[in-house]
């Protein structure tokens, strides 16, 4: 019998001591990344100009458990363990006998799961003597998380924010500035590729691909700088596994030894991998049989509509080639509000797990996502991020499909807070949100 | 010796079971409110057109402990107990040997302490058969909290938001709408007084006084409606005492049996009273000797510059007369960002405690407040509300004045999250914030 609690917040000494590396448990190994020019499997040396060795080692590691450095765990204590809630009022609103739980990453600094990886990334860069981090950001969540982490370790953060987002979402660049990070609108005058793009397309509103090119250009030319990525790569998903590990422990405190369904939103894949990989471990070991569903936006349906093949991580073809579900590196998603999910590909590890049948996927249009988000907000008092609404919509579908009297355990990964997404809610409530 | 924890979140069964009514412990009774027309002490019947009897009884109660109804406690479980943090990184940033703790109300629904009172207010109105709540809101925090609480109990929430705030802070009205509340810009066409004001002053940007008049007019004319207030009145401060009660328990878990200083921001007085009254009880009983400081904005310095006398709660003179520190009911504060603190008076109970010497007060200009807020954000990873920054600035002054090696315990009430105040931070960081 489950407890009558609403929420479980573990004590600080229950913050995971290790990140979980799913590669160690995969029966078939995932395909390696390839050098963009030679087509050969990538070596650590190929990555050295862009990343510090600590992260490169994690990227290629096959060890099951990688110890979280004490300095990183110390910073995690500012907000971790994050709470797991029983969504009792959402269950009532849905009239379901299913038991719904949600893991909430929105109470972190910057309001999303992104800080789980920005902090170790900044740490390993500091350790390697780098003084400057460059990155790109679309919706701004990753940029804010990196600014916070850079501040902690005394590094400079230079963030190229897609121009349309920079101009349309001033709260996000304000948040980066509070944490001491500097966001510039991309394409910018600060890089050769930026100046070229501005000359070619004077009216461009920018794109993630352009912003990546600028951030990579600066990091590649400056020996004191590293490039940081907020999703897709193995080491980023590795860092996020604190989410799923905590969730498993918290379900035990709720006296729910088994979950039946897990829903998480998926863009680049770091939120999904972070919560799902520890559950996949349980499934592979035969201890649980959790049905895991990636909830992607219908506007960027890489898993449900893409091809599983090698492709570039960016539009310009500057990155290594990754074996992943992709809509093509030149795919431009419709402008949906879940900016954090507008990516043409899917993390290679998530893609591999999907290909092997360890998780399934659904694509959700944004009106259904926001309908679920408003229902959730009114019931639970927490306004979820646009991205998280896709996971909630998946869980709502499942709860509605549950026959009366049946009591499956449904877990939702709520990756972030929607306080800075409020204009999107306004558009939804006005009835004018395009249903893409 | 204090523990090495960063945060203490109590379990749900440690949510206070009773609100604490400081009136029972005051050696001299506070002066009663007076009828605006007759000048006689107010009777419950005088308040009946505007408030339900459950709240009127609390307003006049002299009982020490008032039980929190089960239905309210059930909703409190969505976010209470709120966390108490040890601000270790802020201590390091300040280079102080003082131990600094902060009670954080920003993780509540709507992101501030206001939900602690909006929920019981909606509950007692539901119990009395009212179907509609009216209120005014300046910065929007109270309006959002009331919208959320009304939604919980199936009531309608009609919110008059000062026009300049309605137009300049679209995120706040969006938040109210997500929770099902309807905000209109005041003065509006929906009331006689609103239409009259628009005719008289076609270009007015509105004021709190005008918005109160509209909300009161509607509640007074509709027998199914009540008027709700987010601060100032005894019952509102009563509800907020869950903050201070939890803080005392959490300090014990930190193994800090005594606090030396407590700083809280003060506008109408509900946040200050909520955290401070349980500490005043400890002081009056001789168990502690905590120095309590109200941190008010220099732009509305009711305690430090006002007179202690009977005055109206609103600009138009429609409310009862309250014995309080006041700058005069017609005082218009400079436009500072801490909209929640821009009030001409101070809650009668807080005024009484100040007059009796149970707490002191300081006035803080907004640049000092935001300087402290940015320091706090970068250290702790939480961006505080504009209002809360005043309390943090007070604590920073105290920490800086602490001789090296001394270890006073400083507690800060951080009343809310600053995610929706980010434009104010941008102004501060640009150097263009007026220093009022």
Short mmCIF file of C-alpha atoms in Angstrom, two decimals, chain A:
data_model
loop_
_atom_site.label_atom_id
_atom_site.label_comp_id
_atom_site.label_asym_id
_atom_site.label_seq_id
_atom_site.Cartn_x
_atom_site.Cartn_y
_atom_site.Cartn_z
CA UNK A 1 0.00 0.00 0.00
CA UNK A 2 1.39 3.42 -0.93
CA UNK A 3 1.82 6.06 1.78
CA UNK A 4 -0.51 9.03 2.05
CA UNK A 5 2.30 11.54 1.39
CA UNK A 6 2.14 14.28 -1.20
CA UNK A 7 5.89 14.60 -1.65
CA UNK A 8 9.16 12.97 -0.76
CA UNK A 9 12.31 15.05 -0.50
CA UNK A 10 15.25 12.88 0.43
CA UNK A 11 17.97 14.15 2.73
CA UNK A 12 21.21 15.52 1.30
CA UNK A 13 23.16 12.39 2.13
CA UNK A 14 20.93 10.54 -0.32
CA UNK A 15 22.09 12.56 -3.30
CA UNK A 16 23.58 9.89 -5.60
CA UNK A 17 27.31 9.41 -5.15
CA UNK A 18 27.78 8.15 -8.72
CA UNK A 19 26.38 8.88 -12.13
CA UNK A 20 24.98 5.82 -13.89
CA UNK A 21 26.45 4.94 -17.28
CA UNK A 22 23.93 2.85 -19.21
CA UNK A 23 26.56 1.83 -21.78
CA UNK A 24 27.86 -0.74 -19.27
CA UNK A 25 24.51 -2.54 -19.27
CA UNK A 26 23.58 -2.42 -22.95
CA UNK A 27 23.63 -5.93 -24.50
CA UNK A 28 24.73 -4.44 -27.83
CA UNK A 29 27.13 -1.50 -27.88
CA UNK A 30 26.00 1.81 -29.39
CA UNK A 31 27.69 2.88 -32.62
CA UNK A 32 30.67 5.20 -32.15
CA UNK A 33 30.74 8.84 -33.28
CA UNK A 34 32.66 9.42 -36.53
CA UNK A 35 35.09 12.16 -37.50
CA UNK A 36 33.25 14.57 -39.81
CA UNK A 37 36.11 14.67 -42.32
CA UNK A 38 37.62 11.16 -42.27
CA UNK A 39 34.53 9.14 -41.36
CA UNK A 40 36.71 7.19 -38.90
CA UNK A 41 35.63 6.56 -35.27
CA UNK A 42 36.47 9.58 -33.20
CA UNK A 43 39.51 9.52 -30.91
CA UNK A 44 39.86 11.44 -27.63
CA UNK A 45 42.48 13.61 -29.34
CA UNK A 46 39.90 14.70 -31.91
CA UNK A 47 37.76 16.16 -29.12
CA UNK A 48 40.57 17.73 -27.11
CA UNK A 49 40.39 21.19 -28.72
CA UNK A 50 36.76 21.54 -27.66
CA UNK A 51 36.37 19.61 -24.39
CA UNK A 52 38.45 18.97 -21.25
CA UNK A 53 39.78 15.43 -20.80
CA UNK A 54 37.50 14.71 -17.81
CA UNK A 55 34.45 15.01 -20.03
CA UNK A 56 36.04 13.24 -23.01
CA UNK A 57 36.75 10.23 -20.78
CA UNK A 58 33.13 10.17 -19.66
CA UNK A 59 31.96 10.46 -23.26
CA UNK A 60 33.76 7.20 -24.15
CA UNK A 61 33.48 5.40 -20.81
CA UNK A 62 32.07 1.90 -20.44
CA UNK A 63 32.25 1.91 -16.64
CA UNK A 64 28.85 1.39 -15.01
CA UNK A 65 29.30 3.91 -12.17
CA UNK A 66 31.28 7.13 -12.38
CA UNK A 67 31.91 8.87 -9.09
CA UNK A 68 30.51 12.37 -8.73
CA UNK A 69 33.36 14.64 -7.60
CA UNK A 70 32.96 16.03 -4.09
CA UNK A 71 32.99 19.62 -5.36
CA UNK A 72 30.08 18.87 -7.73
CA UNK A 73 28.12 17.03 -5.06
CA UNK A 74 28.63 20.03 -2.79
CA UNK A 75 26.93 22.29 -5.34
CA UNK A 76 24.19 19.72 -6.01
CA UNK A 77 23.29 20.15 -2.33
CA UNK A 78 21.97 23.62 -3.11
CA UNK A 79 18.89 22.02 -4.66
CA UNK A 80 19.20 18.24 -4.74
CA UNK A 81 17.62 15.79 -4.08
CA UNK A 82 14.77 17.30 -6.05
CA UNK A 83 11.26 16.40 -4.83
CA UNK A 84 9.06 13.56 -6.10
CA UNK A 85 5.38 14.44 -5.76
CA UNK A 86 2.27 12.30 -5.76
CA UNK A 87 -0.11 14.21 -8.04
CA UNK A 88 -3.17 13.53 -5.91
CA UNK A 89 -5.14 16.51 -7.11
CA UNK A 90 -4.33 15.75 -10.76
CA UNK A 91 -5.59 12.19 -10.21
CA UNK A 92 -8.82 13.66 -8.78
CA UNK A 93 -9.17 16.12 -11.66
CA UNK A 94 -8.79 13.23 -14.11
CA UNK A 95 -11.08 10.96 -12.12
CA UNK A 96 -8.53 8.18 -12.44
CA UNK A 97 -7.65 5.34 -10.10
CA UNK A 98 -4.11 5.38 -11.49
CA UNK A 99 -1.48 6.66 -9.07
CA UNK A 100 0.49 9.49 -10.66
CA UNK A 101 3.88 10.71 -9.43
CA UNK A 102 6.05 13.46 -10.83
CA UNK A 103 9.72 14.21 -10.39
CA UNK A 104 10.16 17.99 -10.40
CA UNK A 105 13.39 19.57 -11.60
CA UNK A 106 11.97 23.09 -11.75
CA UNK A 107 13.04 24.15 -8.26
CA UNK A 108 16.72 24.08 -9.25
CA UNK A 109 18.72 27.23 -9.87
CA UNK A 110 17.57 28.47 -13.30
CA UNK A 111 14.42 26.36 -13.04
CA UNK A 112 15.24 23.22 -15.00
CA UNK A 113 17.24 19.99 -15.02
CA UNK A 114 20.00 21.67 -17.03
CA UNK A 115 22.01 22.63 -13.94
CA UNK A 116 22.65 18.91 -13.27
CA UNK A 117 25.07 18.91 -16.20
CA UNK A 118 26.24 22.52 -16.35
CA UNK A 119 27.80 22.24 -12.88
CA UNK A 120 29.98 19.18 -13.62
CA UNK A 121 30.86 20.57 -17.05
CA UNK A 122 32.11 23.78 -15.48
CA UNK A 123 33.93 21.78 -12.81
CA UNK A 124 35.89 19.60 -15.26
CA UNK A 125 36.78 22.66 -17.30
CA UNK A 126 38.04 24.46 -14.22
CA UNK A 127 40.09 21.35 -13.36
CA UNK A 128 41.63 21.42 -16.84
CA UNK A 129 42.61 25.05 -16.44
CA UNK A 130 40.13 26.48 -18.92
CA UNK A 131 38.88 29.96 -18.06
CA UNK A 132 36.08 30.43 -20.54
CA UNK A 133 33.07 28.43 -21.69
CA UNK A 134 31.21 29.02 -24.92
CA UNK A 135 27.82 27.65 -25.78
CA UNK A 136 24.67 28.25 -27.76
CA UNK A 137 21.15 28.44 -26.40
CA UNK A 138 17.73 28.39 -28.00
CA UNK A 139 15.04 28.82 -25.40
CA UNK A 140 17.68 30.01 -22.94
CA UNK A 141 17.47 27.31 -20.27
CA UNK A 142 20.85 25.81 -21.03
CA UNK A 143 22.47 29.23 -21.35
CA UNK A 144 21.20 30.25 -17.91
CA UNK A 145 22.34 26.95 -16.36
CA UNK A 146 25.81 27.33 -17.84
CA UNK A 147 26.04 30.95 -16.68
CA UNK A 148 25.22 29.83 -13.13
CA UNK A 149 27.75 26.99 -13.18
CA UNK A 150 30.49 29.16 -14.69
CA UNK A 151 29.93 31.74 -11.94
CA UNK A 152 30.30 29.03 -9.29
CA UNK A 153 33.70 27.97 -10.59
CA UNK A 154 34.93 31.42 -11.55
CA UNK A 155 34.78 30.91 -15.31
CA UNK A 156 33.54 33.27 -18.00
CA UNK A 157 30.42 32.19 -19.89
CA UNK A 158 29.90 33.42 -23.44
CA UNK A 159 26.50 32.42 -24.76
CA UNK A 160 25.21 32.75 -28.30
CA UNK A 161 21.44 32.98 -28.08
CA UNK A 162 19.35 32.57 -31.23
CA UNK A 163 18.42 36.15 -32.19
CA UNK A 164 14.64 35.59 -32.27
CA UNK A 165 14.81 34.12 -28.76
CA UNK A 166 17.20 36.84 -27.52
CA UNK A 167 14.81 39.54 -28.66
CA UNK A 168 11.53 37.79 -27.89
CA UNK A 169 12.46 36.36 -24.47
CA UNK A 170 14.23 39.14 -22.56
CA UNK A 171 13.63 37.40 -19.21
CA UNK A 172 16.00 34.61 -20.20
CA UNK A 173 18.97 36.82 -21.07
CA UNK A 174 18.22 38.79 -17.88
CA UNK A 175 18.50 35.53 -15.93
CA UNK A 176 21.85 34.75 -17.55
CA UNK A 177 23.08 38.25 -16.66
CA UNK A 178 22.04 37.88 -13.00
CA UNK A 179 24.24 34.80 -12.88
CA UNK A 180 27.07 36.75 -14.48
CA UNK A 181 26.83 35.22 -17.96
CA UNK A 182 26.92 37.24 -21.14
CA UNK A 183 24.38 36.40 -23.82
CA UNK A 184 24.72 37.87 -27.29
CA UNK A 185 22.24 37.61 -30.12
CA UNK A 186 23.36 35.20 -32.82
CA UNK A 187 24.48 35.69 -35.51
CA UNK A 188 26.78 38.25 -33.94
CA UNK A 189 29.63 40.53 -35.01
CA UNK A 190 31.96 38.68 -32.63
CA UNK A 191 32.85 35.77 -34.91
CA UNK A 192 33.91 35.35 -38.52
CA UNK A 193 31.01 33.02 -39.25
CA UNK A 194 28.61 35.43 -37.52
CA UNK A 195 29.79 38.38 -39.59
CA UNK A 196 29.55 36.31 -42.76
CA UNK A 197 26.02 35.18 -41.95
CA UNK A 198 24.92 38.75 -41.18
CA UNK A 199 26.31 39.91 -44.49
CA UNK A 200 24.61 37.08 -46.37
CA UNK A 201 21.28 37.28 -44.50
CA UNK A 202 20.94 40.78 -43.01
CA UNK A 203 17.42 40.09 -41.74
CA UNK A 204 18.01 36.63 -40.29
CA UNK A 205 16.45 35.84 -36.90
CA UNK A 206 19.19 33.26 -36.33
CA UNK A 207 19.04 29.52 -35.72
CA UNK A 208 20.49 26.98 -33.34
CA UNK A 209 22.83 25.83 -36.11
CA UNK A 210 24.24 29.33 -36.58
CA UNK A 211 24.68 29.80 -32.82
CA UNK A 212 26.53 26.47 -32.51
CA UNK A 213 28.87 27.52 -35.30
CA UNK A 214 29.73 30.75 -33.49
CA UNK A 215 30.30 29.08 -30.11
CA UNK A 216 32.44 26.32 -31.66
CA UNK A 217 34.50 28.82 -33.68
CA UNK A 218 35.42 30.78 -30.53
CA UNK A 219 36.22 27.69 -28.46
CA UNK A 220 38.34 26.13 -31.22
CA UNK A 221 40.47 29.27 -31.61
CA UNK A 222 41.00 30.02 -27.92
CA UNK A 223 43.15 27.48 -26.01
CA UNK A 224 41.68 28.76 -22.72
CA UNK A 225 38.12 28.14 -23.87
CA UNK A 226 35.93 25.05 -24.08
CA UNK A 227 32.69 24.45 -25.87
CA UNK A 228 29.79 23.18 -23.72
CA UNK A 229 26.73 21.31 -24.88
CA UNK A 230 23.48 21.01 -22.92
CA UNK A 231 22.19 17.71 -24.35
CA UNK A 232 22.76 14.95 -26.96
CA UNK A 233 26.25 13.79 -25.87
CA UNK A 234 26.82 10.77 -23.63
CA UNK A 235 28.43 12.73 -20.79
CA UNK A 236 25.48 15.12 -20.59
CA UNK A 237 22.98 12.26 -20.29
CA UNK A 238 25.30 10.62 -17.75
CA UNK A 239 25.14 13.69 -15.48
CA UNK A 240 21.37 13.74 -15.68
CA UNK A 241 21.02 10.21 -14.28
CA UNK A 242 20.87 11.68 -10.77
CA UNK A 243 17.20 12.33 -11.65
CA UNK A 244 16.24 8.72 -12.25
CA UNK A 245 18.34 7.36 -9.38
CA UNK A 246 16.61 9.68 -6.92
CA UNK A 247 13.21 8.84 -8.37
CA UNK A 248 13.74 5.12 -7.74
CA UNK A 249 14.67 5.80 -4.10
CA UNK A 250 11.73 8.15 -3.62
CA UNK A 251 9.24 5.66 -5.02
CA UNK A 252 10.47 3.24 -2.34
CA UNK A 253 9.75 5.84 0.34
CA UNK A 254 6.27 6.20 -1.15
CA UNK A 255 6.09 2.40 -0.78
CA UNK A 256 5.72 1.95 -4.51
CA UNK A 257 8.31 -0.72 -5.31
CA UNK A 258 7.29 -0.88 -8.98
CA UNK A 259 6.36 1.74 -11.55
CA UNK A 260 4.27 0.77 -14.57
CA UNK A 261 4.71 3.77 -16.86
CA UNK A 262 7.28 6.54 -17.21
CA UNK A 263 6.75 9.60 -19.40
CA UNK A 264 9.42 12.20 -20.13
CA UNK A 265 9.77 14.87 -22.78
CA UNK A 266 12.50 14.42 -25.35
CA UNK A 267 14.26 17.03 -27.48
CA UNK A 268 17.99 16.40 -27.49
CA UNK A 269 17.39 13.59 -25.00
CA UNK A 270 19.15 14.63 -21.79
CA UNK A 271 16.02 14.93 -19.65
CA UNK A 272 14.61 11.67 -20.96
CA UNK A 273 17.89 9.79 -20.58
CA UNK A 274 18.44 11.24 -17.12
CA UNK A 275 15.21 9.94 -15.68
CA UNK A 276 14.80 6.82 -17.85
CA UNK A 277 18.23 5.13 -17.90
CA UNK A 278 18.11 4.01 -14.23
CA UNK A 279 14.65 2.54 -14.97
CA UNK A 280 15.96 0.76 -18.08
CA UNK A 281 18.63 -0.75 -15.83
CA UNK A 282 15.86 -2.09 -13.58
CA UNK A 283 14.06 -3.50 -16.63
CA UNK A 284 17.18 -5.12 -18.11
CA UNK A 285 17.92 -6.74 -14.74
CA UNK A 286 14.37 -8.09 -14.58
CA UNK A 287 13.52 -6.21 -11.40
CA UNK A 288 10.86 -4.02 -13.00
CA UNK A 289 8.81 -3.86 -16.19
CA UNK A 290 8.31 -0.16 -16.66
CA UNK A 291 6.92 1.01 -19.99
CA UNK A 292 8.98 4.08 -20.89
CA UNK A 293 7.61 6.64 -23.33
CA UNK A 294 9.53 9.52 -24.88
CA UNK A 295 7.16 12.42 -25.52
CA UNK A 296 8.43 14.49 -28.39
CA UNK A 297 6.85 17.52 -30.04
CA UNK A 298 4.96 16.81 -33.26
CA UNK A 299 7.02 19.64 -34.76
CA UNK A 300 10.34 17.80 -34.29
CA UNK A 301 9.44 14.09 -34.25
CA UNK A 302 12.91 12.59 -34.58
CA UNK A 303 12.07 9.24 -32.97
CA UNK A 304 8.60 8.72 -34.45
CA UNK A 305 9.36 10.09 -37.94
CA UNK A 306 13.14 10.20 -38.30
CA UNK A 307 15.66 7.73 -39.73
CA UNK A 308 18.25 5.87 -37.64
CA UNK A 309 21.49 6.79 -39.38
CA UNK A 310 24.70 8.80 -39.04
CA UNK A 311 24.12 12.53 -39.21
CA UNK A 312 25.70 15.78 -38.12
CA UNK A 313 24.76 17.32 -34.77
CA UNK A 314 24.58 20.79 -36.28
CA UNK A 315 23.30 22.42 -39.42
CA UNK A 316 26.68 23.46 -40.76
CA UNK A 317 28.23 19.98 -40.51
CA UNK A 318 31.05 21.05 -38.20
CA UNK A 319 30.38 18.46 -35.48
CA UNK A 320 31.20 14.74 -35.45
CA UNK A 321 28.67 12.45 -37.12
CA UNK A 322 26.42 10.67 -34.64
CA UNK A 323 24.35 7.52 -35.14
CA UNK A 324 20.90 8.73 -34.18
CA UNK A 325 17.30 9.13 -35.15
CA UNK A 326 17.31 12.27 -37.25
CA UNK A 327 15.06 14.35 -39.41
CA UNK A 328 18.15 15.55 -41.28
CA UNK A 329 20.66 18.15 -40.15
CA UNK A 330 18.96 20.74 -42.37
CA UNK A 331 15.49 20.12 -40.89
CA UNK A 332 13.94 23.31 -39.49
CA UNK A 333 11.11 22.62 -37.01
CA UNK A 334 7.99 24.76 -36.92
CA UNK A 335 8.28 27.54 -34.35
CA UNK A 336 6.73 25.87 -31.30
CA UNK A 337 6.98 27.20 -27.76
CA UNK A 338 8.90 24.22 -26.42
CA UNK A 339 12.15 25.67 -27.76
CA UNK A 340 14.11 23.13 -25.75
CA UNK A 341 12.67 20.31 -27.89
CA UNK A 342 13.29 21.82 -31.34
CA UNK A 343 16.17 19.62 -32.39
CA UNK A 344 16.52 17.64 -35.60
CA UNK A 345 18.13 14.61 -33.95
CA UNK A 346 18.06 12.58 -30.77
CA UNK A 347 20.89 11.69 -28.39
CA UNK A 348 22.72 8.58 -29.69
CA UNK A 349 22.17 6.70 -26.40
CA UNK A 350 18.43 7.43 -26.41
CA UNK A 351 18.29 6.55 -30.12
CA UNK A 352 20.05 3.25 -29.44
CA UNK A 353 17.65 2.38 -26.61
CA UNK A 354 14.69 3.22 -28.81
CA UNK A 355 16.08 1.12 -31.66
CA UNK A 356 16.59 -1.81 -29.28
CA UNK A 357 13.02 -1.51 -27.98
CA UNK A 358 13.85 -0.33 -24.47
CA UNK A 359 11.54 2.64 -24.81
CA UNK A 360 8.76 3.79 -27.12
CA UNK A 361 7.84 7.24 -28.34
CA UNK A 362 4.83 9.40 -29.10
CA UNK A 363 4.59 12.79 -30.79
CA UNK A 364 2.36 15.42 -29.21
CA UNK A 365 1.03 18.64 -30.71
CA UNK A 366 1.45 21.74 -28.63
CA UNK A 367 -2.23 22.43 -27.94
CA UNK A 368 -2.60 19.02 -26.31
CA UNK A 369 0.61 19.70 -24.38
CA UNK A 370 -0.64 23.04 -23.05
CA UNK A 371 -4.10 21.68 -22.29
CA UNK A 372 -2.37 19.16 -20.04
CA UNK A 373 -0.14 21.89 -18.62
CA UNK A 374 -3.08 24.09 -17.60
CA UNK A 375 -4.88 21.12 -16.04
CA UNK A 376 -1.72 20.25 -14.14
CA UNK A 377 -1.12 23.85 -13.00
CA UNK A 378 -4.61 24.24 -11.58
CA UNK A 379 -4.45 20.90 -9.79
CA UNK A 380 -0.89 20.92 -8.49
CA UNK A 381 -0.10 24.63 -8.21
CA UNK A 382 3.04 24.29 -10.30
CA UNK A 383 3.17 25.76 -13.81
CA UNK A 384 5.33 23.39 -15.86
CA UNK A 385 7.78 24.33 -18.61
CA UNK A 386 6.49 24.14 -22.19
CA UNK A 387 8.73 21.13 -22.75
CA UNK A 388 7.50 19.31 -19.64
CA UNK A 389 3.90 19.70 -20.79
CA UNK A 390 4.56 17.08 -23.47
CA UNK A 391 5.36 14.49 -20.80
CA UNK A 392 2.31 15.47 -18.78
CA UNK A 393 0.14 15.10 -21.89
CA UNK A 394 1.48 11.59 -22.40
CA UNK A 395 0.66 10.68 -18.81
CA UNK A 396 -2.81 12.20 -19.10
CA UNK A 397 -3.45 10.01 -22.15
CA UNK A 398 -2.36 6.97 -20.13
CA UNK A 399 -4.50 7.89 -17.11
CA UNK A 400 -7.55 8.40 -19.33
CA UNK A 401 -6.97 4.99 -20.89
CA UNK A 402 -6.81 3.31 -17.47
CA UNK A 403 -9.94 1.23 -16.77
CA UNK A 404 -11.73 2.31 -13.56
CA UNK A 405 -10.44 0.48 -10.54
CA UNK A 406 -7.05 -0.37 -12.04
CA UNK A 407 -4.16 1.24 -10.21
CA UNK A 408 -1.11 1.50 -12.44
CA UNK A 409 1.75 3.65 -11.19
CA UNK A 410 2.52 6.44 -13.66
CA UNK A 411 5.68 8.52 -13.26
CA UNK A 412 6.19 11.84 -15.06
CA UNK A 413 9.47 13.66 -15.47
CA UNK A 414 8.66 17.34 -15.11
CA UNK A 415 11.89 18.86 -16.34
CA UNK A 416 11.31 22.48 -15.46
CA UNK A 417 9.26 25.43 -14.32
CA UNK A 418 7.11 27.39 -16.74
CA UNK A 419 7.36 30.78 -15.01
CA UNK A 420 9.33 32.15 -17.96
CA UNK A 421 7.00 30.42 -20.45
CA UNK A 422 3.91 32.34 -19.33
CA UNK A 423 3.45 34.16 -22.67
CA UNK A 424 3.02 30.72 -24.30
CA UNK A 425 0.24 29.91 -21.82
CA UNK A 426 -1.40 33.23 -22.67
CA UNK A 427 -1.36 32.29 -26.34
CA UNK A 428 -2.84 28.88 -25.55
CA UNK A 429 -5.62 30.30 -23.36
CA UNK A 430 -6.48 32.86 -26.05
CA UNK A 431 -7.21 30.00 -28.46
CA UNK A 432 -4.68 31.37 -30.92
CA UNK A 433 -1.87 28.87 -30.43
CA UNK A 434 -1.05 27.12 -33.75
CA UNK A 435 -1.61 23.40 -33.31
CA UNK A 436 1.77 22.26 -34.60
#
